[in-house]
mmCIF file with all atom_site columns, C-alpha atoms in Angstrom:
data_model
loop_
_atom_site.group_PDB
_atom_site.id
_atom_site.type_symbol
_atom_site.label_atom_id
_atom_site.label_alt_id
_atom_site.label_comp_id
_atom_site.label_asym_id
_atom_site.label_entity_id
_atom_site.label_seq_id
_atom_site.pdbx_PDB_ins_code
_atom_site.Cartn_x
_atom_site.Cartn_y
_atom_site.Cartn_z
_atom_site.occupancy
_atom_site.B_iso_or_equiv
_atom_site.pdbx_formal_charge
_atom_site.auth_seq_id
_atom_site.auth_comp_id
_atom_site.auth_asym_id
_atom_site.auth_atom_id
_atom_site.pdbx_PDB_model_num
ATOM 1   C CA . MET A 1 1   ? 18.623  29.101  32.671  1.00 0.00 ? 1   MET A CA 1
ATOM 2   C CA . ARG A 1 2   ? 15.416  28.806  30.729  1.00 0.00 ? 2   ARG A CA 1
ATOM 3   C CA . ALA A 1 3   ? 17.658  28.318  27.615  1.00 0.00 ? 3   ALA A CA 1
ATOM 4   C CA . LYS A 1 4   ? 19.031  25.225  29.089  1.00 0.00 ? 4   LYS A CA 1
ATOM 5   C CA . LYS A 1 5   ? 15.756  24.421  30.696  1.00 0.00 ? 5   LYS A CA 1
ATOM 6   C CA . TYR A 1 6   ? 14.123  23.937  26.913  1.00 0.00 ? 6   TYR A CA 1
ATOM 7   C CA . ILE A 1 7   ? 16.753  22.455  25.284  1.00 0.00 ? 7   ILE A CA 1
ATOM 8   C CA . LEU A 1 8   ? 16.763  19.754  28.493  1.00 0.00 ? 8   LEU A CA 1
ATOM 9   C CA . ILE A 1 9   ? 13.218  19.448  27.171  1.00 0.00 ? 9   ILE A CA 1
ATOM 10  C CA . LEU A 1 10  ? 13.843  19.510  23.035  1.00 0.00 ? 10  LEU A CA 1
ATOM 11  C CA . SER A 1 11  ? 16.603  16.778  24.117  1.00 0.00 ? 11  SER A CA 1
ATOM 12  C CA . ALA A 1 12  ? 14.807  14.388  25.955  1.00 0.00 ? 12  ALA A CA 1
ATOM 13  C CA . ILE A 1 13  ? 11.470  14.833  22.875  1.00 0.00 ? 13  ILE A CA 1
ATOM 14  C CA . CYS A 1 14  ? 13.823  13.723  20.462  1.00 0.00 ? 14  CYS A CA 1
ATOM 15  C CA . ILE A 1 15  ? 15.619  10.922  22.360  1.00 0.00 ? 15  ILE A CA 1
ATOM 16  C CA . LEU A 1 16  ? 11.983  9.680   23.073  1.00 0.00 ? 16  LEU A CA 1
ATOM 17  C CA . ILE A 1 17  ? 11.206  9.737   18.970  1.00 0.00 ? 17  ILE A CA 1
ATOM 18  C CA . PHE A 1 18  ? 14.295  8.370   18.225  1.00 0.00 ? 18  PHE A CA 1
ATOM 19  C CA . LEU A 1 19  ? 13.633  5.490   20.817  1.00 0.00 ? 19  LEU A CA 1
ATOM 20  C CA . ASN A 1 20  ? 9.922   4.885   19.622  1.00 0.00 ? 20  ASN A CA 1
ATOM 21  C CA . ALA A 1 21  ? 11.180  4.704   15.652  1.00 0.00 ? 21  ALA A CA 1
ATOM 22  C CA . CYS A 1 22  ? 13.677  2.132   16.445  1.00 0.00 ? 22  CYS A CA 1
ATOM 23  C CA . THR A 1 23  ? 12.057  -1.687  16.376  1.00 0.00 ? 23  THR A CA 1
ATOM 24  C CA . ASN A 1 24  ? 14.254  -4.647  18.000  1.00 0.00 ? 24  ASN A CA 1
ATOM 25  C CA . GLY A 1 25  ? 14.721  -6.310  14.383  1.00 0.00 ? 25  GLY A CA 1
ATOM 26  C CA . GLN A 1 26  ? 11.309  -7.209  14.292  1.00 0.00 ? 26  GLN A CA 1
ATOM 27  C CA . LYS A 1 27  ? 9.381   -6.903  11.385  1.00 0.00 ? 27  LYS A CA 1
ATOM 28  C CA . ASN A 1 28  ? 5.315   -5.298  11.574  1.00 0.00 ? 28  ASN A CA 1
ATOM 29  C CA . THR A 1 29  ? 2.453   -4.509  9.371   1.00 0.00 ? 29  THR A CA 1
ATOM 30  C CA . PRO A 1 30  ? 0.809   -1.106  10.170  1.00 0.00 ? 30  PRO A CA 1
ATOM 31  C CA . VAL A 1 31  ? -2.454  -3.082  8.734   1.00 0.00 ? 31  VAL A CA 1
ATOM 32  C CA . ASN A 1 32  ? -3.924  -6.626  9.354   1.00 0.00 ? 32  ASN A CA 1
ATOM 33  C CA . LEU A 1 33  ? -3.609  -7.982  6.148   1.00 0.00 ? 33  LEU A CA 1
ATOM 34  C CA . LYS A 1 34  ? -4.523  -11.827 7.228   1.00 0.00 ? 34  LYS A CA 1
ATOM 35  C CA . GLY A 1 35  ? -7.980  -10.248 8.393   1.00 0.00 ? 35  GLY A CA 1
ATOM 36  C CA . THR A 1 36  ? -8.318  -8.768  4.354   1.00 0.00 ? 36  THR A CA 1
ATOM 37  C CA . LYS A 1 37  ? -11.650 -10.870 3.408   1.00 0.00 ? 37  LYS A CA 1
ATOM 38  C CA . ASN A 1 38  ? -11.063 -9.454  -0.340  1.00 0.00 ? 38  ASN A CA 1
ATOM 39  C CA . GLU A 1 39  ? -11.988 -12.172 -2.569  1.00 0.00 ? 39  GLU A CA 1
ATOM 40  C CA . ASN A 1 40  ? -11.169 -9.751  -5.192  1.00 0.00 ? 40  ASN A CA 1
ATOM 41  C CA . VAL A 1 41  ? -7.403  -10.314 -4.212  1.00 0.00 ? 41  VAL A CA 1
ATOM 42  C CA . VAL A 1 42  ? -5.262  -12.585 -5.538  1.00 0.00 ? 42  VAL A CA 1
ATOM 43  C CA . ARG A 1 43  ? -1.780  -13.515 -3.723  1.00 0.00 ? 43  ARG A CA 1
ATOM 44  C CA . ILE A 1 44  ? 1.505   -14.790 -4.941  1.00 0.00 ? 44  ILE A CA 1
ATOM 45  C CA . GLU A 1 45  ? 4.342   -16.098 -2.924  1.00 0.00 ? 45  GLU A CA 1
ATOM 46  C CA . TYR A 1 46  ? 7.877   -14.014 -4.284  1.00 0.00 ? 46  TYR A CA 1
ATOM 47  C CA . SER A 1 47  ? 11.311  -15.224 -3.688  1.00 0.00 ? 47  SER A CA 1
ATOM 48  C CA . GLU A 1 48  ? 13.762  -12.869 -3.245  1.00 0.00 ? 48  GLU A CA 1
ATOM 49  C CA . LEU A 1 49  ? 17.085  -13.631 -5.244  1.00 0.00 ? 49  LEU A CA 1
ATOM 50  C CA . GLY A 1 50  ? 20.415  -10.700 -4.396  1.00 0.00 ? 50  GLY A CA 1
ATOM 51  C CA . GLY A 1 51  ? 17.429  -7.927  -3.115  1.00 0.00 ? 51  GLY A CA 1
ATOM 52  C CA . VAL A 1 52  ? 14.782  -8.529  -6.110  1.00 0.00 ? 52  VAL A CA 1
ATOM 53  C CA . LYS A 1 53  ? 11.633  -10.584 -6.061  1.00 0.00 ? 53  LYS A CA 1
ATOM 54  C CA . THR A 1 54  ? 10.471  -12.734 -8.147  1.00 0.00 ? 54  THR A CA 1
ATOM 55  C CA . ILE A 1 55  ? 7.190   -14.292 -8.594  1.00 0.00 ? 55  ILE A CA 1
ATOM 56  C CA . PRO A 1 56  ? 6.546   -17.260 -11.379 1.00 0.00 ? 56  PRO A CA 1
ATOM 57  C CA . ILE A 1 57  ? 4.707   -16.033 -14.454 1.00 0.00 ? 57  ILE A CA 1
ATOM 58  C CA . LYS A 1 58  ? 3.995   -18.199 -18.118 1.00 0.00 ? 58  LYS A CA 1
ATOM 59  C CA . VAL A 1 59  ? 4.281   -15.626 -20.658 1.00 0.00 ? 59  VAL A CA 1
ATOM 60  C CA . ASN A 1 60  ? 1.746   -17.285 -24.025 1.00 0.00 ? 60  ASN A CA 1
ATOM 61  C CA . GLY A 1 61  ? 2.043   -20.303 -21.755 1.00 0.00 ? 61  GLY A CA 1
ATOM 62  C CA . VAL A 1 62  ? 6.037   -20.713 -21.260 1.00 0.00 ? 62  VAL A CA 1
ATOM 63  C CA . SER A 1 63  ? 7.153   -20.588 -17.874 1.00 0.00 ? 63  SER A CA 1
ATOM 64  C CA . MET A 1 64  ? 9.398   -17.817 -16.373 1.00 0.00 ? 64  MET A CA 1
ATOM 65  C CA . ASP A 1 65  ? 10.595  -16.032 -13.176 1.00 0.00 ? 65  ASP A CA 1
ATOM 66  C CA . ALA A 1 66  ? 9.826   -12.480 -13.479 1.00 0.00 ? 66  ALA A CA 1
ATOM 67  C CA . ILE A 1 67  ? 11.129  -9.510  -11.348 1.00 0.00 ? 67  ILE A CA 1
ATOM 68  C CA . TYR A 1 68  ? 8.503   -7.381  -9.423  1.00 0.00 ? 68  TYR A CA 1
ATOM 69  C CA . ASP A 1 69  ? 9.712   -3.217  -10.564 1.00 0.00 ? 69  ASP A CA 1
ATOM 70  C CA . PRO A 1 70  ? 7.855   -1.295  -10.030 1.00 0.00 ? 70  PRO A CA 1
ATOM 71  C CA . GLY A 1 71  ? 10.102  1.095   -11.754 1.00 0.00 ? 71  GLY A CA 1
ATOM 72  C CA . CYS A 1 72  ? 10.149  -0.343  -14.906 1.00 0.00 ? 72  CYS A CA 1
ATOM 73  C CA . SER A 1 73  ? 6.968   1.447   -17.093 1.00 0.00 ? 73  SER A CA 1
ATOM 74  C CA . GLY A 1 74  ? 6.392   -1.479  -19.258 1.00 0.00 ? 74  GLY A CA 1
ATOM 75  C CA . MET A 1 75  ? 6.923   -4.918  -19.298 1.00 0.00 ? 75  MET A CA 1
ATOM 76  C CA . HIS A 1 76  ? 10.723  -6.161  -20.328 1.00 0.00 ? 76  HIS A CA 1
ATOM 77  C CA . MET A 1 77  ? 12.458  -8.800  -21.429 1.00 0.00 ? 77  MET A CA 1
ATOM 78  C CA . SER A 1 78  ? 15.703  -10.289 -23.242 1.00 0.00 ? 78  SER A CA 1
ATOM 79  C CA . LEU A 1 79  ? 16.115  -11.708 -26.602 1.00 0.00 ? 79  LEU A CA 1
ATOM 80  C CA . HIS A 1 80  ? 16.597  -15.361 -24.956 1.00 0.00 ? 80  HIS A CA 1
ATOM 81  C CA . GLU A 1 81  ? 13.092  -15.106 -24.019 1.00 0.00 ? 81  GLU A CA 1
ATOM 82  C CA . LEU A 1 82  ? 12.246  -14.152 -27.139 1.00 0.00 ? 82  LEU A CA 1
ATOM 83  C CA . GLN A 1 83  ? 13.707  -16.964 -28.590 1.00 0.00 ? 83  GLN A CA 1
ATOM 84  C CA . THR A 1 84  ? 12.518  -19.425 -26.497 1.00 0.00 ? 84  THR A CA 1
ATOM 85  C CA . LEU A 1 85  ? 8.746   -18.634 -27.195 1.00 0.00 ? 85  LEU A CA 1
ATOM 86  C CA . LEU A 1 86  ? 9.813   -18.516 -31.013 1.00 0.00 ? 86  LEU A CA 1
ATOM 87  C CA . LYS A 1 87  ? 11.152  -22.263 -30.380 1.00 0.00 ? 87  LYS A CA 1
ATOM 88  C CA . ASN A 1 88  ? 8.378   -23.337 -28.305 1.00 0.00 ? 88  ASN A CA 1
ATOM 89  C CA . GLY A 1 89  ? 5.817   -21.879 -31.814 1.00 0.00 ? 89  GLY A CA 1
ATOM 90  C CA . LYS A 1 90  ? 4.588   -19.049 -28.535 1.00 0.00 ? 90  LYS A CA 1
ATOM 91  C CA . PHE A 1 91  ? 5.949   -16.166 -31.149 1.00 0.00 ? 91  PHE A CA 1
ATOM 92  C CA . ASN A 1 92  ? 5.492   -15.503 -34.623 1.00 0.00 ? 92  ASN A CA 1
ATOM 93  C CA . GLU A 1 93  ? 5.851   -12.122 -36.678 1.00 0.00 ? 93  GLU A CA 1
ATOM 94  C CA . ASN A 1 94  ? 2.320   -11.176 -36.148 1.00 0.00 ? 94  ASN A CA 1
ATOM 95  C CA . ASP A 1 95  ? 3.206   -10.367 -32.150 1.00 0.00 ? 95  ASP A CA 1
ATOM 96  C CA . ILE A 1 96  ? 5.600   -7.618  -33.688 1.00 0.00 ? 96  ILE A CA 1
ATOM 97  C CA . VAL A 1 97  ? 4.647   -4.176  -32.662 1.00 0.00 ? 97  VAL A CA 1
ATOM 98  C CA . GLY A 1 98  ? 7.710   -1.870  -33.498 1.00 0.00 ? 98  GLY A CA 1
ATOM 99  C CA . PHE A 1 99  ? 10.692  -0.948  -32.349 1.00 0.00 ? 99  PHE A CA 1
ATOM 100 C CA . SER A 1 100 ? 11.901  2.179   -29.169 1.00 0.00 ? 100 SER A CA 1
ATOM 101 C CA . GLY A 1 101 ? 14.089  3.185   -27.087 1.00 0.00 ? 101 GLY A CA 1
ATOM 102 C CA . SER A 1 102 ? 14.228  2.751   -23.631 1.00 0.00 ? 102 SER A CA 1
ATOM 103 C CA . GLN A 1 103 ? 16.578  4.969   -21.169 1.00 0.00 ? 103 GLN A CA 1
ATOM 104 C CA . VAL A 1 104 ? 18.224  2.320   -18.490 1.00 0.00 ? 104 VAL A CA 1
ATOM 105 C CA . ALA A 1 105 ? 19.253  3.531   -15.110 1.00 0.00 ? 105 ALA A CA 1
ATOM 106 C CA . ASP A 1 106 ? 22.119  5.090   -15.940 1.00 0.00 ? 106 ASP A CA 1
ATOM 107 C CA . GLY A 1 107 ? 20.305  7.064   -17.950 1.00 0.00 ? 107 GLY A CA 1
ATOM 108 C CA . SER A 1 108 ? 21.249  5.971   -21.669 1.00 0.00 ? 108 SER A CA 1
ATOM 109 C CA . ILE A 1 109 ? 18.880  4.845   -24.036 1.00 0.00 ? 109 ILE A CA 1
ATOM 110 C CA . VAL A 1 110 ? 19.218  1.530   -25.302 1.00 0.00 ? 110 VAL A CA 1
ATOM 111 C CA . PRO A 1 111 ? 17.442  0.145   -28.944 1.00 0.00 ? 111 PRO A CA 1
ATOM 112 C CA . ASN A 1 112 ? 14.197  -3.010  -27.616 1.00 0.00 ? 112 ASN A CA 1
ATOM 113 C CA . ALA A 1 113 ? 11.949  -4.422  -30.386 1.00 0.00 ? 113 ALA A CA 1
ATOM 114 C CA . VAL A 1 114 ? 7.769   -4.077  -29.156 1.00 0.00 ? 114 VAL A CA 1
ATOM 115 C CA . TYR A 1 115 ? 5.600   -7.156  -29.304 1.00 0.00 ? 115 TYR A CA 1
ATOM 116 C CA . GLN A 1 116 ? 2.084   -7.593  -28.318 1.00 0.00 ? 116 GLN A CA 1
ATOM 117 C CA . ILE A 1 117 ? 2.213   -10.549 -25.471 1.00 0.00 ? 117 ILE A CA 1
ATOM 118 C CA . ARG A 1 118 ? -1.069  -12.596 -26.258 1.00 0.00 ? 118 ARG A CA 1
ATOM 119 C CA . GLU A 1 119 ? -1.501  -13.932 -22.398 1.00 0.00 ? 119 GLU A CA 1
ATOM 120 C CA . ILE A 1 120 ? 0.798   -13.399 -19.618 1.00 0.00 ? 120 ILE A CA 1
ATOM 121 C CA . GLU A 1 121 ? -0.487  -15.204 -16.939 1.00 0.00 ? 121 GLU A CA 1
ATOM 122 C CA . ILE A 1 122 ? 0.796   -14.491 -13.365 1.00 0.00 ? 122 ILE A CA 1
ATOM 123 C CA . GLY A 1 123 ? 0.943   -16.662 -10.045 1.00 0.00 ? 123 GLY A CA 1
ATOM 124 C CA . GLY A 1 124 ? 0.568   -20.054 -11.489 1.00 0.00 ? 124 GLY A CA 1
ATOM 125 C CA . LYS A 1 125 ? -3.681  -22.011 -11.596 1.00 0.00 ? 125 LYS A CA 1
ATOM 126 C CA . ASP A 1 126 ? -4.356  -19.006 -8.583  1.00 0.00 ? 126 ASP A CA 1
ATOM 127 C CA . GLY A 1 127 ? -3.299  -16.687 -10.189 1.00 0.00 ? 127 GLY A CA 1
ATOM 128 C CA . PHE A 1 128 ? -4.733  -14.874 -13.055 1.00 0.00 ? 128 PHE A CA 1
ATOM 129 C CA . LYS A 1 129 ? -4.687  -13.665 -16.714 1.00 0.00 ? 129 LYS A CA 1
ATOM 130 C CA . LEU A 1 130 ? -3.800  -10.819 -18.354 1.00 0.00 ? 130 LEU A CA 1
ATOM 131 C CA . PHE A 1 131 ? -4.203  -10.195 -22.409 1.00 0.00 ? 131 PHE A CA 1
ATOM 132 C CA . ASN A 1 132 ? -2.435  -8.130  -25.404 1.00 0.00 ? 132 ASN A CA 1
ATOM 133 C CA . ILE A 1 133 ? 0.672   -6.839  -23.173 1.00 0.00 ? 133 ILE A CA 1
ATOM 134 C CA . GLU A 1 134 ? 3.313   -4.706  -25.089 1.00 0.00 ? 134 GLU A CA 1
ATOM 135 C CA . THR A 1 135 ? 6.405   -5.123  -24.509 1.00 0.00 ? 135 THR A CA 1
ATOM 136 C CA . THR A 1 136 ? 10.131  -4.467  -24.729 1.00 0.00 ? 136 THR A CA 1
ATOM 137 C CA . VAL A 1 137 ? 12.897  -7.052  -26.202 1.00 0.00 ? 137 VAL A CA 1
ATOM 138 C CA . SER A 1 138 ? 16.744  -5.755  -25.052 1.00 0.00 ? 138 SER A CA 1
ATOM 139 C CA . LEU A 1 139 ? 19.229  -6.809  -27.099 1.00 0.00 ? 139 LEU A CA 1
ATOM 140 C CA . ASN A 1 140 ? 21.341  -8.089  -23.912 1.00 0.00 ? 140 ASN A CA 1
ATOM 141 C CA . GLN A 1 141 ? 20.989  -11.645 -23.570 1.00 0.00 ? 141 GLN A CA 1
ATOM 142 C CA . GLU A 1 142 ? 21.073  -12.091 -19.702 1.00 0.00 ? 142 GLU A CA 1
ATOM 143 C CA . ALA A 1 143 ? 18.405  -8.670  -18.875 1.00 0.00 ? 143 ALA A CA 1
ATOM 144 C CA . PRO A 1 144 ? 16.187  -10.211 -16.642 1.00 0.00 ? 144 PRO A CA 1
ATOM 145 C CA . VAL A 1 145 ? 11.903  -10.528 -17.215 1.00 0.00 ? 145 VAL A CA 1
ATOM 146 C CA . LEU A 1 146 ? 10.761  -7.280  -15.417 1.00 0.00 ? 146 LEU A CA 1
ATOM 147 C CA . LEU A 1 147 ? 7.017   -6.692  -14.315 1.00 0.00 ? 147 LEU A CA 1
ATOM 148 C CA . GLY A 1 148 ? 5.927   -3.471  -14.886 1.00 0.00 ? 148 GLY A CA 1
ATOM 149 C CA . ASN A 1 149 ? 3.222   -0.947  -14.845 1.00 0.00 ? 149 ASN A CA 1
ATOM 150 C CA . ALA A 1 150 ? 2.369   -2.096  -17.767 1.00 0.00 ? 150 ALA A CA 1
ATOM 151 C CA . VAL A 1 151 ? 1.471   -4.568  -16.331 1.00 0.00 ? 151 VAL A CA 1
ATOM 152 C CA . PHE A 1 152 ? 0.171   -2.893  -13.011 1.00 0.00 ? 152 PHE A CA 1
ATOM 153 C CA . ASP A 1 153 ? -2.299  -0.842  -14.582 1.00 0.00 ? 153 ASP A CA 1
ATOM 154 C CA . GLN A 1 154 ? -4.132  -3.802  -15.439 1.00 0.00 ? 154 GLN A CA 1
ATOM 155 C CA . VAL A 1 155 ? -5.133  -4.305  -11.938 1.00 0.00 ? 155 VAL A CA 1
ATOM 156 C CA . ALA A 1 156 ? -6.950  -2.379  -9.447  1.00 0.00 ? 156 ALA A CA 1
ATOM 157 C CA . SER A 1 157 ? -3.829  -1.824  -7.473  1.00 0.00 ? 157 SER A CA 1
ATOM 158 C CA . VAL A 1 158 ? -0.481  -4.342  -5.809  1.00 0.00 ? 158 VAL A CA 1
ATOM 159 C CA . GLU A 1 159 ? 0.666   -4.387  -3.151  1.00 0.00 ? 159 GLU A CA 1
ATOM 160 C CA . VAL A 1 160 ? 3.861   -5.878  -1.280  1.00 0.00 ? 160 VAL A CA 1
ATOM 161 C CA . ASP A 1 161 ? 3.426   -8.128  2.113   1.00 0.00 ? 161 ASP A CA 1
ATOM 162 C CA . ASN A 1 162 ? 6.682   -8.155  3.181   1.00 0.00 ? 162 ASN A CA 1
ATOM 163 C CA . ILE A 1 163 ? 5.588   -9.805  6.706   1.00 0.00 ? 163 ILE A CA 1
ATOM 164 C CA . ASN A 1 164 ? 3.898   -13.112 4.857   1.00 0.00 ? 164 ASN A CA 1
ATOM 165 C CA . GLU A 1 165 ? 6.177   -12.512 1.541   1.00 0.00 ? 165 GLU A CA 1
ATOM 166 C CA . THR A 1 166 ? 3.709   -11.850 -1.295  1.00 0.00 ? 166 THR A CA 1
ATOM 167 C CA . ILE A 1 167 ? 2.400   -9.554  -3.558  1.00 0.00 ? 167 ILE A CA 1
ATOM 168 C CA . ASN A 1 168 ? -0.788  -9.350  -3.647  1.00 0.00 ? 168 ASN A CA 1
ATOM 169 C CA . PHE A 1 169 ? -3.473  -8.564  -6.882  1.00 0.00 ? 169 PHE A CA 1
ATOM 170 C CA . THR A 1 170 ? -6.201  -6.674  -6.352  1.00 0.00 ? 170 THR A CA 1
ATOM 171 C CA . LEU A 1 171 ? -8.563  -7.435  -9.217  1.00 0.00 ? 171 LEU A CA 1
ATOM 172 C CA . LYS A 1 172 ? -10.740 -4.717  -11.073 1.00 0.00 ? 172 LYS A CA 1
#
């Protein structure tokens, strides 16, 4: 009898925890982000394409969209973007650093060129600029531009605000 009582109480607690964990589909934020008054925070609106968040950037003055990718160790782009920079006079042989291999999600190693971005502007005129960021370049013409930790390590913190659809960069 006592065991049944404990099982009943335990079941009721589990049901309450389960019901509390579920929401009716509304997005809730644990912190009031709108009340933050930090002047060092730059909020960049993102777009979602195919389940990934993209933000506008300029690489050496050339506009591109980049995927926010905290799983990427650096910054990465395709040969196509590098050719665009070359055609616009925004890349030269002095920007070449060397060659490396990168491990991709399936575990394989792919060869990449490494070059130095002289200037990356994130978020347009209301955004911010970073300088001298090493970038890997894939031979794959369709590889997207990835913003990874080489960029994020240059700022104090990065936060995704899914309610307001912004990526918030706190500058150092």
